Amino acid sequence: MNPILLKNGVIVTETNILKGHSIIIKEGIIDQIILSSKMIHNQDFTTVDCKNCYIMPGLIDIHSDSIEKIIVPRKGTKFSVDHALYDIDRQMICQGITSIYHSMTMANT
């Protein structure tokens, strides 16, 4: 498996925002964050151009009431919890949220 090179993105770390850097991922783990100008060009990378994108850890939503609106989008309509969880996970990952705590209420049931 070739290492993955993420280039041209804005890298957000715990302490810095880095421009002009690249990330090398080997075996699914970040191996290096280096200045793009110091890249080794003779290595065989699977390259991902992240132009106009942020590269950052996944976000965690610690309180969300959105699952209820997926299960019952309007009065008289109800989807299965499995379907709702699949759908909300799909929506959240598109927003950079990789972990979510679904808060449920028993009000109005």
PDB file of C-alpha atoms in Angstrom, residues 13-51:
ATOM      1  CA  THR A  13      -3.492  20.953  14.666  1.00  0.00           C
ATOM      2  CA  GLU A  14      -4.122  21.244  18.376  1.00  0.00           C
ATOM      3  CA  THR A  15      -1.853  24.301  18.581  1.00  0.00           C
ATOM      4  CA  ASN A  16      -1.285  25.640  15.039  1.00  0.00           C
ATOM      5  CA  ILE A  17      -2.764  26.379  11.654  1.00  0.00           C
ATOM      6  CA  LEU A  18      -0.244  25.345   9.007  1.00  0.00           C
ATOM      7  CA  LYS A  19      -0.158  26.535   5.412  1.00  0.00           C
ATOM      8  CA  GLY A  20       2.385  25.310   2.875  1.00  0.00           C
ATOM      9  CA  HIS A  21       2.746  21.941   4.593  1.00  0.00           C
ATOM     10  CA  SER A  22       1.881  18.408   3.532  1.00  0.00           C
ATOM     11  CA  ILE A  23       0.856  15.336   5.483  1.00  0.00           C
ATOM     12  CA  ILE A  24       2.229  11.868   4.791  1.00  0.00           C
ATOM     13  CA  ILE A  25       0.078   8.961   5.976  1.00  0.00           C
ATOM     14  CA  LYS A  26       1.614   5.493   6.190  1.00  0.00           C
ATOM     15  CA  GLU A  27      -0.447   2.415   7.049  1.00  0.00           C
ATOM     16  CA  GLY A  28      -3.386   4.605   8.127  1.00  0.00           C
ATOM     17  CA  ILE A  29      -1.363   6.717  10.586  1.00  0.00           C
ATOM     18  CA  ILE A  30       0.013  10.248  10.174  1.00  0.00           C
ATOM     19  CA  ASP A  31       3.737   9.719   9.667  1.00  0.00           C
ATOM     20  CA  GLN A  32       4.926  13.281   9.010  1.00  0.00           C
ATOM     21  CA  ILE A  33       3.799  16.855   8.602  1.00  0.00           C
ATOM     22  CA  ILE A  34       6.458  18.578   6.544  1.00  0.00           C
ATOM     23  CA  LEU A  35       6.987  21.746   4.577  1.00  0.00           C
ATOM     24  CA  SER A  36       5.762  21.129   1.044  1.00  0.00           C
ATOM     25  CA  SER A  37       8.968  22.618  -0.330  1.00  0.00           C
ATOM     26  CA  LYS A  38      10.968  19.866   1.437  1.00  0.00           C
ATOM     27  CA  MET A  39       8.953  17.009  -0.060  1.00  0.00           C
ATOM     28  CA  ILE A  40      10.776  13.941  -1.316  1.00  0.00           C
ATOM     29  CA  HIS A  41       9.598  13.710  -4.916  1.00  0.00           C
ATOM     30  CA  ASN A  42      11.026  10.307  -5.780  1.00  0.00           C
ATOM     31  CA  GLN A  43       8.699   8.421  -3.410  1.00  0.00           C
ATOM     32  CA  ASP A  44       5.555   6.813  -4.804  1.00  0.00           C
ATOM     33  CA  PHE A  45       2.569   8.447  -3.065  1.00  0.00           C
ATOM     34  CA  THR A  46      -1.157   8.237  -3.567  1.00  0.00           C
ATOM     35  CA  THR A  47      -1.702  11.996  -3.744  1.00  0.00           C
ATOM     36  CA  VAL A  48      -4.826  13.846  -2.601  1.00  0.00           C
ATOM     37  CA  ASP A  49      -5.040  17.523  -3.565  1.00  0.00           C
ATOM     38  CA  CYS A  50      -6.760  19.293  -0.661  1.00  0.00           C
ATOM     39  CA  LYS A  51      -6.813  22.734  -2.290  1.00  0.00           C
TER      40      LYS A  51
END
